[in-house]
Amino acid sequence: MSLTLYGYWRSSASYRLRIALNLKGVAFEQKPVDLRTGAQRDPDFRTFQPQGFVPALVDETGALIQSPAILEWIDETWPDPAFLPGNARERARLRAYAAVIGCDIHPIQNLSVLQYIKAELDADQTAVQAWARHWITNGLTALETMAAQDDRGGPFLWGKAPTMADIYLVPQMYNARRFGVDMEALPRLVAADDAARAHPAFEAAAPENQPDAPEDGH
Amino acid sequence: MSLTLYGYWRSSASYRLRIALNLKGVAFEQKPVDLRTGAQRDPDFRTFQPQGFVPALVDETGALIQSPAILEWIDETWPDPAFLPGNARERARLRAYAAVIGCDIHPIQNLSVLQYIKAELDADQTAVQAWARHWITNGLTALETMAAQDDRGGPFLWGKAPTMADIYLVPQMYNARRFGVDMEALPRLVAADDAARAHPAFEAAAPENQPDAPEDGH
């Protein structure tokens, strides 16, 4: 199978897929889609991603879209190492971590929403930053509580090995830092994020290490 | 197993779980959480749902949260009828339908976000409605394209039987009507939604048929 990831260096959802493929040891090619120039709205790209969002993962059979769906597909296609626990109840708990970030934080602080509040609701740069910080802080604070309830001794968010939870956490913490979220109240998440970022699969997936990242990393 | 659903009659994510449990023929009790009075912020409720969101599904073992995670758990626990196809690639495609709604539409038009744009960004009622319509229209338009690409002959969104896609679609179409989204350009979604709402599992789950719905259904 020959995999091509259409993504963007700083896109959270692209970052998740890079981590996931690296964890499975699956090789992939990257085709950067430059969100700053609107390349995601190109009609050719939209034939396989009608929302005009990155990422898309393309192989000989066609395109897969939506990172939550693709992550499950990656885990089903290359089962080792597993992203989810073997027990249905624990899987549900772990998928709840993913959903807190994937549904209730990330889409609300995503580029298209920030552009709308600027253009349509006259939000200035301060209000835009406050918006992003608000939703990220709310979601991560809940996740910090969940991590305390589930305490598995670290170093990763769900114990000794990286899981689906870390795949979502690390890109969201990257955004949290970008928007100046106060990390003091999130010690468990900070520790798990630090541990994960030191892992080679996560390091190779980091935004600043991607071919389309600007030289200064910003 | 004795199941209690903490939800709200008009909450999309609660509606999804009601449909899912009905499709599996699983009995559950309902405990309404009145979002209008802020009951979701009650400290007792937040011990098992730290975000202060509905729904939560509680049994003898504890609470499950986040509808995307709970829907997968329901499908794993009661495999028949299956919510997802047997083939990994088709599962990925179907889960993409769920994610378009569950990540990119619903959270952005959810109550807490609408309250924020009103309170913090001075959006008036017209701007709030336009906001909700914008995100719902964007997402459903992409979904309409996906449904045309995947055409499986109906009557449901993914062919002859209800699937995870319909479980997400029907509550989102309910919201689309509430916010006055133009349905003319969404014929496939309208047809699938009509078919699903005529199914007894969906009908019993409809907001207006819940114990906490006001008598006039609004």
Coordinates of N, CA, C and O in Angstrom, one line a residue, chain A residues 8-73:
Chain A
Y8 N -1.2 19.7 6.5 CA -0.5 21.0 6.7 C 0.3 20.9 8.0 O -0.2 20.3 9.0
W9 N 1.4 21.5 8.0 CA 2.4 21.3 9.1 C 1.7 21.6 10.5 O 1.9 20.9 11.5
R10 N 0.9 22.7 10.5 CA 0.4 23.1 11.8 C -1.0 22.7 12.1 O -1.6 23.1 13.1
S11 N -1.6 21.9 11.2 CA -3.0 21.4 11.4 C -3.0 20.3 12.4 O -2.3 19.3 12.3
S12 N -3.8 20.4 13.5 CA -3.9 19.4 14.5 C -4.3 18.1 14.0 O -3.8 17.0 14.4
A13 N -5.3 18.0 13.1 CA -5.8 16.8 12.6 C -4.7 16.1 11.7 O -4.6 14.8 11.8
S14 N -3.9 16.8 11.0 CA -2.8 16.3 10.2 C -1.8 15.7 11.2 O -1.2 14.6 10.9
Y15 N -1.5 16.5 12.2 CA -0.5 16.1 13.2 C -0.9 14.8 13.9 O -0.1 13.9 14.0
R16 N -2.2 14.6 14.2 CA -2.7 13.3 14.7 C -2.3 12.1 13.8 O -1.9 11.1 14.3
L17 N -2.6 12.3 12.5 CA -2.4 11.2 11.6 C -0.9 10.9 11.4 O -0.5 9.8 11.3
R18 N 0.0 12.0 11.5 CA 1.4 11.7 11.4 C 1.9 10.9 12.6 O 2.6 9.9 12.4
I19 N 1.4 11.3 13.8 CA 1.8 10.5 15.0 C 1.3 9.1 14.8 O 2.1 8.1 15.1
A20 N 0.1 8.9 14.4 CA -0.5 7.5 14.3 C 0.3 6.6 13.4 O 0.6 5.5 13.7
L21 N 0.6 7.2 12.2 CA 1.3 6.4 11.2 C 2.7 6.1 11.7 O 3.2 4.9 11.5
N22 N 3.3 7.0 12.3 CA 4.7 6.8 12.9 C 4.6 5.7 14.0 O 5.5 4.9 14.0
L23 N 3.6 5.8 14.8 CA 3.5 4.8 15.9 C 3.4 3.4 15.3 O 3.9 2.4 15.9
K24 N 2.7 3.3 14.2 CA 2.5 1.9 13.6 C 3.7 1.6 12.7 O 3.7 0.4 12.2
G25 N 4.6 2.5 12.5 CA 5.8 2.2 11.6 C 5.4 2.1 10.2 O 6.0 1.4 9.4
V26 N 4.3 2.9 9.8 CA 3.8 2.8 8.4 C 4.4 4.0 7.6 O 4.2 5.2 8.1
A27 N 5.0 3.8 6.5 CA 5.6 4.8 5.7 C 4.5 5.6 4.9 O 3.5 5.0 4.5
F28 N 4.7 6.9 4.8 CA 3.7 7.7 4.0 C 4.5 8.8 3.4 O 5.5 9.3 3.9
E29 N 3.9 9.3 2.3 CA 4.4 10.5 1.6 C 3.6 11.6 2.0 O 2.4 11.5 2.4
Q30 N 4.1 12.8 2.0 CA 3.3 14.0 2.4 C 3.1 14.9 1.2 O 4.0 15.2 0.4
K31 N 1.9 15.4 1.0 CA 1.6 16.4 0.0 C 1.0 17.6 0.8 O -0.2 17.6 1.2
P32 N 1.8 18.6 1.0 CA 1.3 19.8 1.8 C 0.2 20.5 1.1 O 0.3 20.7 -0.2
V33 N -0.8 20.9 1.8 CA -1.9 21.7 1.3 C -1.8 23.1 2.1 O -2.0 23.1 3.3
D34 N -1.4 24.1 1.4 CA -1.1 25.4 2.1 C -2.4 26.1 2.5 O -3.1 26.8 1.6
L35 N -2.8 26.0 3.7 CA -4.1 26.6 4.2 C -4.0 28.1 4.1 O -5.1 28.8 4.0
R36 N -2.8 28.7 4.1 CA -2.7 30.2 4.1 C -3.1 30.7 2.7 O -3.5 31.9 2.6
T37 N -2.9 29.9 1.7 CA -3.2 30.4 0.3 C -4.6 29.8 -0.1 O -5.0 30.0 -1.3
G38 N -5.3 29.1 0.8 CA -6.6 28.5 0.4 C -6.6 27.3 -0.5 O -7.6 27.0 -1.1
A39 N -5.4 26.6 -0.5 CA -5.3 25.4 -1.4 C -6.3 24.3 -1.1 O -6.7 23.5 -1.9
Q40 N -6.8 24.4 0.2 CA -7.8 23.3 0.6 C -9.1 23.6 -0.1 O -10.0 22.7 0.0
R41 N -9.3 24.7 -0.7 CA -10.6 25.0 -1.4 C -10.5 24.7 -2.9 O -11.4 24.9 -3.6
D42 N -9.3 24.2 -3.3 CA -9.1 23.8 -4.7 C -10.2 22.7 -5.1 O -10.4 21.8 -4.4
P43 N -10.9 22.9 -6.2 CA -11.9 21.9 -6.6 C -11.4 20.5 -6.7 O -12.1 19.6 -6.3
D44 N -10.2 20.3 -7.2 CA -9.7 18.9 -7.2 C -9.6 18.3 -5.8 O -9.9 17.1 -5.6
F45 N -9.0 19.1 -4.9 CA -8.9 18.6 -3.5 C -10.3 18.3 -3.0 O -10.5 17.3 -2.3
R46 N -11.3 19.2 -3.3 CA -12.6 19.0 -2.7 C -13.4 17.8 -3.3 O -14.4 17.5 -2.8
T47 N -12.9 17.3 -4.5 CA -13.6 16.1 -4.9 C -13.5 15.0 -3.9 O -14.3 14.2 -3.8
F48 N -12.3 14.9 -3.2 CA -12.3 13.9 -2.2 C -12.4 14.4 -0.8 O -12.7 13.6 0.1
Q49 N -12.4 15.7 -0.5 CA -12.7 16.2 0.8 C -13.6 17.4 0.6 O -13.2 18.5 0.5
P50 N -15.0 17.1 0.5 CA -15.9 18.1 0.1 C -16.0 19.3 1.1 O -16.5 20.3 0.8
Q51 N -15.5 19.1 2.3 CA -15.5 20.2 3.3 C -14.4 21.2 3.0 O -14.4 22.3 3.5
G52 N -13.4 20.7 2.2 CA -12.2 21.6 2.0 C -11.4 21.7 3.2 O -10.8 22.8 3.5
F53 N -11.3 20.6 4.0 CA -10.5 20.6 5.2 C -9.3 19.6 5.0 O -9.5 18.6 4.3
V54 N -8.2 19.8 5.6 CA -7.2 18.8 5.7 C -7.4 18.1 7.0 O -8.1 18.6 7.9
P55 N -7.0 16.8 7.2 CA -6.2 16.0 6.2 C -7.1 15.1 5.4 O -8.3 15.0 5.7
A56 N -6.4 14.5 4.4 CA -7.0 13.4 3.7 C -5.9 12.4 3.5 O -4.7 12.8 3.3
L57 N -6.2 11.1 3.6 CA -5.2 10.1 3.4 C -5.6 9.2 2.2 O -6.6 8.7 2.2
V58 N -4.7 9.2 1.2 CA -5.0 8.7 -0.1 C -4.1 7.4 -0.3 O -2.9 7.5 -0.1
D59 N -4.8 6.4 -0.8 CA -4.0 5.2 -1.3 C -4.5 4.8 -2.6 O -5.3 5.5 -3.2
E60 N -4.2 3.6 -3.1 CA -4.6 3.2 -4.4 C -6.1 3.1 -4.6 O -6.6 3.2 -5.6
T61 N -6.8 2.8 -3.4 CA -8.2 2.6 -3.5 C -9.0 3.9 -3.5 O -10.1 3.9 -3.9
G62 N -8.4 5.0 -2.9 CA -9.1 6.2 -2.9 C -8.7 7.0 -1.7 O -7.7 6.8 -1.1
A63 N -9.6 7.9 -1.3 CA -9.3 8.9 -0.2 C -10.1 8.5 1.1 O -11.2 8.2 1.0
L64 N -9.4 8.7 2.2 CA -10.1 8.6 3.5 C -10.0 10.0 4.1 O -9.0 10.7 4.0
I65 N -11.1 10.4 4.7 CA -11.2 11.7 5.3 C -11.7 11.7 6.7 O -12.2 10.7 7.2
Q66 N -11.5 12.8 7.5 CA -11.9 12.9 8.9 C -11.0 12.1 9.8 O -11.1 10.9 9.9
S67 N -10.1 12.8 10.5 CA -9.1 12.1 11.3 C -9.7 11.2 12.3 O -9.1 10.1 12.5
P68 N -10.8 11.4 13.0 CA -11.3 10.4 13.9 C -11.6 9.1 13.2 O -11.3 8.0 13.8
A69 N -12.1 9.1 12.0 CA -12.4 7.9 11.2 C -11.1 7.3 10.7 O -11.0 6.0 10.8
I70 N -10.2 8.1 10.3 CA -8.9 7.6 9.8 C -8.1 6.9 10.9 O -7.5 5.9 10.7
L71 N -8.1 7.5 12.1 CA -7.4 6.9 13.2 C -7.9 5.5 13.6 O -7.1 4.6 13.8
E72 N -9.2 5.4 13.6 CA -9.8 4.0 13.8 C -9.4 3.1 12.7 O -9.0 1.9 13.0
W73 N -9.4 3.5 11.5 CA -9.0 2.7 10.3 C -7.5 2.3 10.4 O -7.2 1.1 10.2

